PDB file of C-alpha atoms (C1' of nucleotides) in Angstrom:
ATOM      1  CA  MET A   1      21.978  -2.518  -0.843  1.00  0.00           C
ATOM      2  CA  PRO A   2      18.679  -3.967  -0.188  1.00  0.00           C
ATOM      3  CA  GLU A   3      17.605  -4.457   3.222  1.00  0.00           C
ATOM      4  CA  LEU A   4      14.448  -6.147   4.459  1.00  0.00           C
ATOM      5  CA  PRO A   5      12.170  -3.588   3.371  1.00  0.00           C
ATOM      6  CA  GLU A   6      13.870  -2.930  -0.314  1.00  0.00           C
ATOM      7  CA  VAL A   7      13.926  -6.825  -1.048  1.00  0.00           C
ATOM      8  CA  GLU A   8      10.047  -6.513   0.009  1.00  0.00           C
ATOM      9  CA  THR A   9       9.256  -3.809  -1.828  1.00  0.00           C
ATOM     10  CA  ILE A  10      10.979  -5.927  -4.691  1.00  0.00           C
ATOM     11  CA  LYS A  11       8.793  -9.224  -4.238  1.00  0.00           C
ATOM     12  CA  ARG A  12       5.504  -6.853  -4.267  1.00  0.00           C
ATOM     13  CA  GLY A  13       6.507  -5.423  -7.384  1.00  0.00           C
ATOM     14  CA  LEU A  14       7.127  -8.719  -9.027  1.00  0.00           C
ATOM     15  CA  GLU A  15       4.089 -10.108  -7.712  1.00  0.00           C
ATOM     16  CA  GLU A  16       2.119  -7.237  -9.369  1.00  0.00           C
ATOM     17  CA  MET A  17       3.816  -8.067 -12.797  1.00  0.00           C
ATOM     18  CA  ILE A  18       3.293 -11.603 -12.713  1.00  0.00           C
ATOM     19  CA  PRO A  19      -0.008 -13.094 -13.620  1.00  0.00           C
ATOM     20  CA  PRO A  20      -1.396 -16.180 -11.883  1.00  0.00           C
ATOM     21  CA  SER A  21      -0.581 -19.131 -13.501  1.00  0.00           C
ATOM     22  CA  SER A  22       2.173 -17.591 -15.330  1.00  0.00           C
ATOM     23  CA  VAL A  23       4.802 -20.279 -17.114  1.00  0.00           C
ATOM     24  CA  ILE A  24       8.898 -19.423 -17.901  1.00  0.00           C
ATOM     25  CA  THR A  25       9.260 -19.443 -21.536  1.00  0.00           C
ATOM     26  CA  SER A  26      12.716 -18.181 -22.027  1.00  0.00           C
ATOM     27  CA  VAL A  27      15.951 -17.544 -19.617  1.00  0.00           C
ATOM     28  CA  TRP A  28      19.075 -15.779 -20.410  1.00  0.00           C
ATOM     29  CA  ARG A  29      22.449 -15.012 -18.446  1.00  0.00           C
ATOM     30  CA  SER A  30      25.262 -12.856 -19.196  1.00  0.00           C
ATOM     31  CA  LYS A  31      28.849 -14.156 -19.491  1.00  0.00           C
ATOM     32  CA  GLU A  32      29.981 -12.982 -16.338  1.00  0.00           C
ATOM     33  CA  LEU A  33      29.361 -14.808 -12.651  1.00  0.00           C
ATOM     34  CA  LEU A  34      27.375 -13.429 -10.013  1.00  0.00           C
ATOM     35  CA  ARG A  35      29.203 -14.278  -6.772  1.00  0.00           C
ATOM     36  CA  PHE A  36      28.451 -18.208  -7.023  1.00  0.00           C
ATOM     37  CA  PRO A  37      28.306 -20.257  -9.728  1.00  0.00           C
ATOM     38  CA  TYR A  38      25.004 -20.713 -11.213  1.00  0.00           C
ATOM     39  CA  PRO A  39      23.158 -24.225 -10.388  1.00  0.00           C
ATOM     40  CA  ARG A  40      23.972 -26.706 -12.971  1.00  0.00           C
ATOM     41  CA  GLY A  41      21.331 -27.245 -15.355  1.00  0.00           C
ATOM     42  CA  MET A  42      19.649 -23.830 -13.987  1.00  0.00           C
ATOM     43  CA  LYS A  43      17.921 -22.650 -17.865  1.00  0.00           C
ATOM     44  CA  SER A  44      16.635 -26.279 -18.884  1.00  0.00           C
ATOM     45  CA  LYS A  45      15.172 -26.461 -14.983  1.00  0.00           C
ATOM     46  CA  LEU A  46      13.563 -22.856 -15.390  1.00  0.00           C
ATOM     47  CA  ILE A  47      12.100 -22.938 -18.502  1.00  0.00           C
ATOM     48  CA  LYS A  48       8.458 -24.438 -18.950  1.00  0.00           C
ATOM     49  CA  SER A  49       8.288 -24.055 -15.076  1.00  0.00           C
ATOM     50  CA  GLN A  50       5.057 -22.337 -13.663  1.00  0.00           C
ATOM     51  CA  VAL A  51       5.463 -19.480 -11.207  1.00  0.00           C
ATOM     52  CA  VAL A  52       3.082 -20.619  -8.194  1.00  0.00           C
ATOM     53  CA  SER A  53       3.789 -17.611  -5.967  1.00  0.00           C
ATOM     54  CA  LEU A  54       6.641 -15.529  -4.466  1.00  0.00           C
ATOM     55  CA  SER A  55       7.869 -14.941  -1.170  1.00  0.00           C
ATOM     56  CA  ARG A  56      10.218 -13.258   0.910  1.00  0.00           C
ATOM     57  CA  ARG A  57      12.500 -14.446   3.739  1.00  0.00           C
ATOM     58  CA  ALA A  58      15.110 -12.169   5.272  1.00  0.00           C
ATOM     59  CA  LYS A  59      16.652 -10.395   2.219  1.00  0.00           C
ATOM     60  CA  TYR A  60      16.197 -13.436  -0.144  1.00  0.00           C
ATOM     61  CA  LEU A  61      13.739 -13.617  -2.379  1.00  0.00           C
ATOM     62  CA  PHE A  62      12.209 -16.886  -3.358  1.00  0.00           C
ATOM     63  CA  TRP A  63      10.269 -17.606  -6.973  1.00  0.00           C
ATOM     64  CA  HIS A  64       8.170 -20.928  -5.806  1.00  0.00           C
ATOM     65  CA  LEU A  65       7.858 -22.750  -9.037  1.00  0.00           C
ATOM     66  CA  ASP A  66       5.594 -25.665  -9.517  1.00  0.00           C
ATOM     67  CA  LYS A  67       8.771 -28.060  -8.484  1.00  0.00           C
ATOM     68  CA  MET A  68      11.664 -25.797  -7.257  1.00  0.00           C
ATOM     69  CA  THR A  69      12.615 -22.868  -5.800  1.00  0.00           C
ATOM     70  CA  LEU A  70      14.811 -20.170  -7.430  1.00  0.00           C
ATOM     71  CA  ILE A  71      16.278 -18.014  -4.442  1.00  0.00           C
ATOM     72  CA  SER A  72      17.543 -14.530  -5.438  1.00  0.00           C
ATOM     73  CA  HIS A  73      19.928 -12.564  -2.792  1.00  0.00           C
ATOM     74  CA  LEU A  74      20.298  -8.847  -3.950  1.00  0.00           C
ATOM     75  CA  GLY A  75      23.871  -8.395  -2.427  1.00  0.00           C
ATOM     76  CA  MET A  76      24.788  -4.652  -2.201  1.00  0.00           C
ATOM     77  CA  THR A  77      23.443  -3.676  -5.584  1.00  0.00           C
ATOM     78  CA  GLY A  78      21.007  -5.750  -7.355  1.00  0.00           C
ATOM     79  CA  THR A  79      17.478  -5.128  -8.624  1.00  0.00           C
ATOM     80  CA  TRP A  80      14.775  -6.532 -10.500  1.00  0.00           C
ATOM     81  CA  ARG A  81      13.120  -4.568 -13.136  1.00  0.00           C
ATOM     82  CA  LYS A  82      10.428  -5.359 -15.869  1.00  0.00           C
ATOM     83  CA  GLU A  83      11.391  -4.882 -19.859  1.00  0.00           C
ATOM     84  CA  SER A  84       8.332  -5.085 -22.404  1.00  0.00           C
ATOM     85  CA  ILE A  85      11.003  -6.225 -24.819  1.00  0.00           C
ATOM     86  CA  SER A  86      14.079  -7.827 -24.623  1.00  0.00           C
ATOM     87  CA  HIS A  87      16.979  -4.911 -23.771  1.00  0.00           C
ATOM     88  CA  ILE A  88      19.635  -5.620 -22.235  1.00  0.00           C
ATOM     89  CA  LYS A  89      21.428  -2.584 -20.012  1.00  0.00           C
ATOM     90  CA  LYS A  90      25.110  -2.889 -18.543  1.00  0.00           C
ATOM     91  CA  HIS A  91      25.195  -4.949 -15.542  1.00  0.00           C
ATOM     92  CA  ASP A  92      22.290  -6.865 -16.613  1.00  0.00           C
ATOM     93  CA  HIS A  93      23.480 -10.699 -15.627  1.00  0.00           C
ATOM     94  CA  PHE A  94      20.595 -12.504 -15.735  1.00  0.00           C
ATOM     95  CA  SER A  95      16.555 -12.755 -17.205  1.00  0.00           C
ATOM     96  CA  ILE A  96      13.247 -14.499 -17.069  1.00  0.00           C
ATOM     97  CA  GLN A  97      10.793 -14.309 -19.776  1.00  0.00           C
ATOM     98  CA  VAL A  98       7.200 -14.398 -18.535  1.00  0.00           C
ATOM     99  CA  ASN A  99       4.400 -16.035 -21.006  1.00  0.00           C
ATOM    100  CA  HIS A 100       6.202 -14.724 -24.187  1.00  0.00           C
ATOM    101  CA  LYS A 101       5.338 -11.519 -23.328  1.00  0.00           C
ATOM    102  CA  PHE A 102       7.893  -9.781 -20.987  1.00  0.00           C
ATOM    103  CA  TRP A 103      11.047 -10.164 -19.419  1.00  0.00           C
ATOM    104  CA  LEU A 104      11.818  -9.630 -15.591  1.00  0.00           C
ATOM    105  CA  VAL A 105      15.597  -8.958 -15.550  1.00  0.00           C
ATOM    106  CA  TYR A 106      18.576  -9.117 -12.573  1.00  0.00           C
ATOM    107  CA  ASN A 107      20.733  -6.538 -13.053  1.00  0.00           C
ATOM    108  CA  ASP A 108      23.652  -6.100 -10.520  1.00  0.00           C
ATOM    109  CA  PRO A 109      26.548  -3.766 -10.907  1.00  0.00           C
ATOM    110  CA  ARG A 110      28.713  -5.295  -8.325  1.00  0.00           C
ATOM    111  CA  ARG A 111      27.902  -8.677  -8.625  1.00  0.00           C
ATOM    112  CA  PHE A 112      27.392  -9.568  -4.724  1.00  0.00           C
ATOM    113  CA  GLY A 113      24.133 -10.872  -5.516  1.00  0.00           C
ATOM    114  CA  TYR A 114      23.596 -14.660  -6.520  1.00  0.00           C
ATOM    115  CA  VAL A 115      20.687 -17.024  -7.590  1.00  0.00           C
ATOM    116  CA  ASP A 116      20.281 -20.646  -6.858  1.00  0.00           C
ATOM    117  CA  LEU A 117      17.641 -23.448  -7.381  1.00  0.00           C
ATOM    118  CA  VAL A 118      16.218 -25.991  -4.474  1.00  0.00           C
ATOM    119  CA  PRO A 119      13.778 -27.997  -4.453  1.00  0.00           C
ATOM    120  CA  SER A 120      11.101 -26.747  -3.039  1.00  0.00           C
ATOM    121  CA  ASP A 121      10.552 -29.044  -0.077  1.00  0.00           C
ATOM    122  CA  GLU A 122      14.066 -28.677   0.995  1.00  0.00           C
ATOM    123  CA  LEU A 123      14.037 -25.072   1.195  1.00  0.00           C
ATOM    124  CA  ASN A 124      14.088 -24.350   4.356  1.00  0.00           C
ATOM    125  CA  GLN A 125      16.727 -27.034   5.157  1.00  0.00           C
ATOM    126  CA  SER A 126      19.013 -25.081   2.399  1.00  0.00           C
ATOM    127  CA  LYS A 127      21.830 -23.914   3.505  1.00  0.00           C
ATOM    128  CA  TRP A 128      21.105 -20.006   2.921  1.00  0.00           C
ATOM    129  CA  ILE A 129      18.031 -20.344   4.988  1.00  0.00           C
ATOM    130  CA  VAL A 130      19.131 -23.083   8.190  1.00  0.00           C
ATOM    131  CA  HIS A 131      20.490 -20.610  10.163  1.00  0.00           C
ATOM    132  CA  LEU A 132      18.772 -17.444   9.654  1.00  0.00           C
ATOM    133  CA  GLY A 133      16.893 -15.843  13.000  1.00  0.00           C
ATOM    134  CA  PRO A 134      13.306 -14.492  13.332  1.00  0.00           C
ATOM    135  CA  GLU A 135      11.766 -11.987  11.007  1.00  0.00           C
ATOM    136  CA  PRO A 136      11.847  -8.688  12.662  1.00  0.00           C
ATOM    137  CA  ASN A 137       8.123  -8.132  11.998  1.00  0.00           C
ATOM    138  CA  CYS A 138       7.040 -11.618  13.363  1.00  0.00           C
ATOM    139  CA  GLU A 139       5.614 -10.660  17.137  1.00  0.00           C
ATOM    140  CA  LYS A 140       5.635 -14.718  17.781  1.00  0.00           C
ATOM    141  CA  ASN A 141       9.496 -15.641  17.324  1.00  0.00           C
ATOM    142  CA  PHE A 142      10.635 -11.894  17.792  1.00  0.00           C
ATOM    143  CA  THR A 143       9.961 -11.104  21.092  1.00  0.00           C
ATOM    144  CA  PRO A 144      11.880  -8.491  23.892  1.00  0.00           C
ATOM    145  CA  ALA A 145      12.281 -12.030  25.880  1.00  0.00           C
ATOM    146  CA  TYR A 146      14.083 -13.366  22.927  1.00  0.00           C
ATOM    147  CA  LEU A 147      16.367 -10.712  22.190  1.00  0.00           C
ATOM    148  CA  ILE A 148      17.242  -9.884  26.258  1.00  0.00           C
ATOM    149  CA  GLU A 149      17.971 -13.698  25.998  1.00  0.00           C
ATOM    150  CA  LYS A 150      20.296 -14.008  23.028  1.00  0.00           C
ATOM    151  CA  LEU A 151      22.121 -10.767  23.571  1.00  0.00           C
ATOM    152  CA  LYS A 152      22.555 -10.191  27.150  1.00  0.00           C
ATOM    153  CA  HIS A 153      25.713 -11.634  27.658  1.00  0.00           C
ATOM    154  CA  LYS A 154      27.379 -10.613  24.597  1.00  0.00           C
ATOM    155  CA  THR A 155      30.108  -7.905  24.656  1.00  0.00           C
ATOM    156  CA  ALA A 156      29.761  -6.916  21.086  1.00  0.00           C
ATOM    157  CA  PRO A 157      29.081  -3.728  20.028  1.00  0.00           C
ATOM    158  CA  ILE A 158      25.067  -3.777  19.695  1.00  0.00           C
ATOM    159  CA  LYS A 159      24.830  -3.036  16.059  1.00  0.00           C
ATOM    160  CA  ASN A 160      27.607  -5.490  15.235  1.00  0.00           C
ATOM    161  CA  ILE A 161      24.883  -7.861  16.563  1.00  0.00           C
ATOM    162  CA  ILE A 162      21.297  -6.596  15.475  1.00  0.00           C
ATOM    163  CA  MET A 163      22.832  -6.720  11.807  1.00  0.00           C
ATOM    164  CA  ASP A 164      23.964 -10.469  12.671  1.00  0.00           C
ATOM    165  CA  GLN A 165      21.209 -12.683  10.489  1.00  0.00           C
ATOM    166  CA  LYS A 166      21.356 -15.526  12.923  1.00  0.00           C
ATOM    167  CA  ILE A 167      19.888 -13.198  15.728  1.00  0.00           C
ATOM    168  CA  VAL A 168      17.628 -11.456  13.311  1.00  0.00           C
ATOM    169  CA  VAL A 169      17.097 -10.892  10.109  1.00  0.00           C
ATOM    170  CA  GLY A 170      16.728  -8.035   7.706  1.00  0.00           C
ATOM    171  CA  VAL A 171      18.303  -5.487   9.260  1.00  0.00           C
ATOM    172  CA  GLY A 172      21.469  -3.927   7.529  1.00  0.00           C
ATOM    173  CA  ASN A 173      23.625  -0.760   7.890  1.00  0.00           C
ATOM    174  CA  ILE A 174      21.023   1.714   7.472  1.00  0.00           C
ATOM    175  CA  TYR A 175      18.170   0.438   9.586  1.00  0.00           C
ATOM    176  CA  ALA A 176      20.504  -0.447  12.242  1.00  0.00           C
ATOM    177  CA  SER A 177      21.693   2.533  12.549  1.00  0.00           C
ATOM    178  CA  GLU A 178      18.157   4.074  12.746  1.00  0.00           C
ATOM    179  CA  ALA A 179      16.739   1.624  14.838  1.00  0.00           C
ATOM    180  CA  LEU A 180      19.547   2.169  17.640  1.00  0.00           C
ATOM    181  CA  PHE A 181      18.675   6.146  17.167  1.00  0.00           C
ATOM    182  CA  LEU A 182      15.127   5.688  18.110  1.00  0.00           C
ATOM    183  CA  ALA A 183      15.978   3.361  21.038  1.00  0.00           C
ATOM    184  CA  GLY A 184      18.579   5.849  22.103  1.00  0.00           C
ATOM    185  CA  ILE A 185      21.695   3.550  22.511  1.00  0.00           C
ATOM    186  CA  ARG A 186      24.591   3.909  21.037  1.00  0.00           C
ATOM    187  CA  PRO A 187      25.700   1.513  17.979  1.00  0.00           C
ATOM    188  CA  ASN A 188      28.875   0.752  20.054  1.00  0.00           C
ATOM    189  CA  LYS A 189      27.243   0.284  23.512  1.00  0.00           C
ATOM    190  CA  ALA A 190      28.673  -3.504  24.595  1.00  0.00           C
ATOM    191  CA  CYS A 191      25.551  -5.808  24.258  1.00  0.00           C
ATOM    192  CA  ASN A 192      25.722  -6.876  28.269  1.00  0.00           C
ATOM    193  CA  LYS A 193      25.852  -3.433  29.286  1.00  0.00           C
ATOM    194  CA  ILE A 194      22.224  -2.613  27.806  1.00  0.00           C
ATOM    195  CA  THR A 195      19.271  -2.429  30.527  1.00  0.00           C
ATOM    196  CA  GLN A 196      16.421  -4.593  29.957  1.00  0.00           C
ATOM    197  CA  ALA A 197      14.320  -1.482  29.569  1.00  0.00           C
ATOM    198  CA  LYS A 198      16.488  -0.208  26.857  1.00  0.00           C
ATOM    199  CA  TYR A 199      16.034  -3.831  25.362  1.00  0.00           C
ATOM    200  CA  ARG A 200      12.298  -3.510  25.007  1.00  0.00           C
ATOM    201  CA  LEU A 201      12.624  -0.193  23.236  1.00  0.00           C
ATOM    202  CA  LEU A 202      15.124  -1.183  20.936  1.00  0.00           C
ATOM    203  CA  HIS A 203      12.688  -4.467  20.079  1.00  0.00           C
ATOM    204  CA  LYS A 204       9.886  -1.750  19.343  1.00  0.00           C
ATOM    205  CA  SER A 205      12.371   0.181  17.134  1.00  0.00           C
ATOM    206  CA  ILE A 206      13.632  -2.481  14.928  1.00  0.00           C
ATOM    207  CA  MET A 207      10.009  -3.665  14.404  1.00  0.00           C
ATOM    208  CA  SER A 208       8.587  -0.046  13.588  1.00  0.00           C
ATOM    209  CA  THR A 209      11.881   1.067  11.597  1.00  0.00           C
ATOM    210  CA  ILE A 210      11.239  -2.022   9.289  1.00  0.00           C
ATOM    211  CA  ASN A 211       7.612  -1.615   9.008  1.00  0.00           C
ATOM    212  CA  ALA A 212       7.884   2.148   8.291  1.00  0.00           C
ATOM    213  CA  ALA A 213       9.978   1.545   5.560  1.00  0.00           C
ATOM    214  CA  ILE A 214       8.614  -1.262   4.010  1.00  0.00           C
ATOM    215  CA  GLU A 215       5.599   1.400   3.816  1.00  0.00           C
ATOM    216  CA  ALA A 216       7.502   3.961   2.435  1.00  0.00           C
ATOM    217  CA  GLY A 217       8.588   1.234  -0.363  1.00  0.00           C
ATOM    218  CA  GLY A 218      12.533   1.432   0.445  1.00  0.00           C
ATOM    219  CA  THR A 219      15.212   3.892   0.785  1.00  0.00           C
ATOM    220  CA  THR A 220      16.716   5.036  -2.050  1.00  0.00           C
ATOM    221  CA  ILE A 221      20.237   5.851  -1.398  1.00  0.00           C
ATOM    222  CA  SER A 222      21.662   5.549  -5.093  1.00  0.00           C
ATOM    223  CA  ASP A 223      20.745   2.517  -6.816  1.00  0.00           C
ATOM    224  CA  PHE A 224      17.883   1.310  -5.435  1.00  0.00           C
ATOM    225  CA  ARG A 225      15.034   1.344  -7.784  1.00  0.00           C
ATOM    226  CA  GLN A 226      11.646  -0.199  -7.316  1.00  0.00           C
ATOM    227  CA  VAL A 227      10.702  -3.032  -9.995  1.00  0.00           C
ATOM    228  CA  GLY A 228       8.373  -0.630 -12.127  1.00  0.00           C
ATOM    229  CA  GLY A 229      11.328   1.811 -11.478  1.00  0.00           C
ATOM    230  CA  GLY A 230      10.017   4.024  -9.110  1.00  0.00           C
ATOM    231  CA  LYS A 231      12.027   5.123  -5.892  1.00  0.00           C
ATOM    232  CA  GLY A 232      11.681   4.368  -2.246  1.00  0.00           C
ATOM    233  CA  TYR A 233      11.038   7.528  -0.404  1.00  0.00           C
ATOM    234  CA  PHE A 234      11.853   6.409   3.439  1.00  0.00           C
ATOM    235  CA  GLN A 235      15.541   8.412   3.280  1.00  0.00           C
ATOM    236  CA  GLN A 236      13.043  11.313   3.807  1.00  0.00           C
ATOM    237  CA  LYS A 237      12.563   9.798   7.267  1.00  0.00           C
ATOM    238  CA  LEU A 238      16.006   9.073   7.932  1.00  0.00           C
ATOM    239  CA  ASN A 239      17.152  10.508  11.548  1.00  0.00           C
ATOM    240  CA  VAL A 240      20.727   9.520  11.328  1.00  0.00           C
ATOM    241  CA  TYR A 241      21.952   7.639   8.576  1.00  0.00           C
ATOM    242  CA  GLY A 242      24.500   9.793   6.304  1.00  0.00           C
ATOM    243  CA  ARG A 243      23.600  12.741   8.097  1.00  0.00           C
ATOM    244  CA  ALA A 244      27.025  12.966   9.942  1.00  0.00           C
ATOM    245  CA  GLY A 245      27.932  16.636  11.023  1.00  0.00           C
ATOM    246  CA  GLN A 246      24.257  17.900  10.563  1.00  0.00           C
ATOM    247  CA  PRO A 247      22.059  18.477  13.355  1.00  0.00           C
ATOM    248  CA  CYS A 248      20.189  15.808  15.419  1.00  0.00           C
ATOM    249  CA  VAL A 249      16.210  16.277  15.009  1.00  0.00           C
ATOM    250  CA  ASN A 250      15.720  16.300  18.396  1.00  0.00           C
ATOM    251  CA  CYS A 251      18.416  18.113  20.057  1.00  0.00           C
ATOM    252  CA  SER A 252      20.292  19.801  17.300  1.00  0.00           C
ATOM    253  CA  SER A 253      23.660  17.980  18.102  1.00  0.00           C
ATOM    254  CA  GLN A 254      25.880  17.195  15.532  1.00  0.00           C
ATOM    255  CA  ILE A 255      25.430  13.558  14.151  1.00  0.00           C
ATOM    256  CA  LYS A 256      28.545  11.500  14.487  1.00  0.00           C
ATOM    257  CA  ASN A 257      29.756   8.825  12.136  1.00  0.00           C
ATOM    258  CA  ILE A 258      32.071   5.836  13.702  1.00  0.00           C
ATOM    259  CA  THR A 259      33.228   2.860  12.243  1.00  0.00           C
ATOM    260  CA  LEU A 260      32.546  -0.642  13.557  1.00  0.00           C
ATOM    261  CA  GLN A 261      33.229  -3.555  11.397  1.00  0.00           C
ATOM    262  CA  ALA A 262      34.311  -1.344   8.884  1.00  0.00           C
ATOM    263  CA  ARG A 263      30.747  -0.063   8.636  1.00  0.00           C
ATOM    264  CA  SER A 264      29.592   4.068   8.824  1.00  0.00           C
ATOM    265  CA  SER A 265      27.734   4.223  11.978  1.00  0.00           C
ATOM    266  CA  PHE A 266      25.675   7.080  12.808  1.00  0.00           C
ATOM    267  CA  PHE A 267      24.435   8.278  15.842  1.00  0.00           C
ATOM    268  CA  CYS A 268      23.569  11.440  17.943  1.00  0.00           C
ATOM    269  CA  PRO A 269      25.948  12.068  20.947  1.00  0.00           C
ATOM    270  CA  LYS A 270      23.495  13.276  23.238  1.00  0.00           C
ATOM    271  CA  CYS A 271      20.239  11.504  22.689  1.00  0.00           C
ATOM    272  CA  GLN A 272      22.184   8.295  22.357  1.00  0.00           C
ATOM    273  CA  LYS A 273      23.920   6.566  25.451  1.00  0.00           C
TER     274      LYS A 273
ATOM    275  C1'  DA B   1      34.266 -16.415  22.254  1.00  0.00           C
ATOM    276  C1'  DC B   2      35.396 -12.225  20.522  1.00  0.00           C
ATOM    277  C1'  DT B   3      37.236  -8.214  17.139  1.00  0.00           C
ATOM    278  C1'  DG B   4      38.723  -5.962  13.503  1.00  0.00           C
ATOM    279  C1'  DG B   5      40.010  -6.037   8.777  1.00  0.00           C
ATOM    280  C1'  DA B   6      40.500  -7.796   4.431  1.00  0.00           C
ATOM    281  C1'  DT B   7      37.638  -9.548   0.502  1.00  0.00           C
ATOM    282  C1'  DC B   8      34.664 -10.418  -3.568  1.00  0.00           C
ATOM    283  C1'  DC B   9      33.252  -6.036  -7.818  1.00  0.00           C
ATOM    284  C1'  DT B  10      32.125  -1.830 -10.169  1.00  0.00           C
ATOM    285  C1'  DG B  11      30.962   2.984  -9.812  1.00  0.00           C
ATOM    286  C1'  DA B  12      30.028   7.711  -7.780  1.00  0.00           C
ATOM    287  C1'  DT B  13      32.304  11.178  -5.511  1.00  0.00           C
ATOM    288  C1'  DC B  14      35.782  14.062  -3.499  1.00  0.00           C
ATOM    289  C1'  DG B  15      40.516  16.115  -2.950  1.00  0.00           C
ATOM    290  C1'  DC B  16      44.121  17.718  -4.995  1.00  0.00           C
TER     291       DC B  16
ATOM    292  C1'  DT C   1      40.275  17.732 -16.819  1.00  0.00           C
ATOM    293  C1'  DG C   2      42.342  14.283 -14.812  1.00  0.00           C
ATOM    294  C1'  DC C   3      44.074  11.144 -11.450  1.00  0.00           C
ATOM    295  C1'  DG C   4      44.012   8.645  -7.321  1.00  0.00           C
ATOM    296  C1'  DA C   5      41.873   7.277  -3.048  1.00  0.00           C
ATOM    297  C1'  DT C   6      37.604   6.730  -0.439  1.00  0.00           C
ATOM    298  C1'  DC C   7      33.483   5.076   0.167  1.00  0.00           C
ATOM    299  C1'  DA C   8      28.738   2.799  -0.543  1.00  0.00           C
ATOM    300  C1'  DG C   9      22.479  -0.870   1.301  1.00  0.00           C
ATOM    301  C1'  DG C  10      25.772  -7.956   2.252  1.00  0.00           C
ATOM    302  C1'  DA C  11      28.095 -11.454   4.145  1.00  0.00           C
ATOM    303  C1'  DT C  12      31.990 -14.337   4.824  1.00  0.00           C
ATOM    304  C1'  DC C  13      36.329 -15.490   6.258  1.00  0.00           C
ATOM    305  C1'  DC C  14      40.801 -15.266   9.030  1.00  0.00           C
ATOM    306  C1'  DA C  15      44.326 -13.647  12.183  1.00  0.00           C
ATOM    307  C1'  DG C  16      45.042 -12.013  16.886  1.00  0.00           C
TER     308       DG C  16
END
DNA sequence: ACTGGATCCTGATCGC
DNA sequence: TGCGATCAGGATCCAG
């Protein structure tokens, strides 16, 4: 589920909940496994650790502890929420007690998410992080020239490529369709058939889509919730995603849905070429 | 090197 | 009302 804006929203929510110099005082986990096995000795490594800060890279959430970094990936349906008292709900898998006061609980019905623990000085070389492309809102590394150089010889459909985390991170199925709509490019257009002018527009569209969604607190299609339980409201701004058969906001043509890489891909046949 | 499809898992929704 | 089929925000892997 969560793409970059949703993970960023959760990160900001957790930051607000965790006072400076907080300490992990207890750890609980369910019997069921997440996508990958939990790291060895996780519980004892976490207890008594200080939470120094939180950050996000791509769709990963990092808990920077005094010696290690706890990595959390939310898969399709992962969420974090706060509970004042220990209260286990269906599909809760992992929770952290802070300062003996409250719990931060990871819930994930489909269990495509996972956690890992790495020494902080090895974080950037870890297998999760090392291959990742630039952040879409980092103007230093994610430039129009970068996008053009990386993609101009590829024959794959553009939508597949902008969802490739090695090219640019954080763009998932919703924001890929939305960014391509803003750029006027069909999702199945071959990368090497796209003009430089369109690439510059696409670069701008990816950045503006992601930034607008962060400002809106993410997109709540079904189960996404902010840490405090609130919904994101970017879904009100979706131009094409989930709108097959409905009129295009620009030209009233019917929005179409095609399948690419087994994912629904929405576009306006008139506005996108 | 590319593409499409299957896969991990549960739940919501839709059509019959 | 019930039941099976289909589809979901991710990401990897494999055959062709």
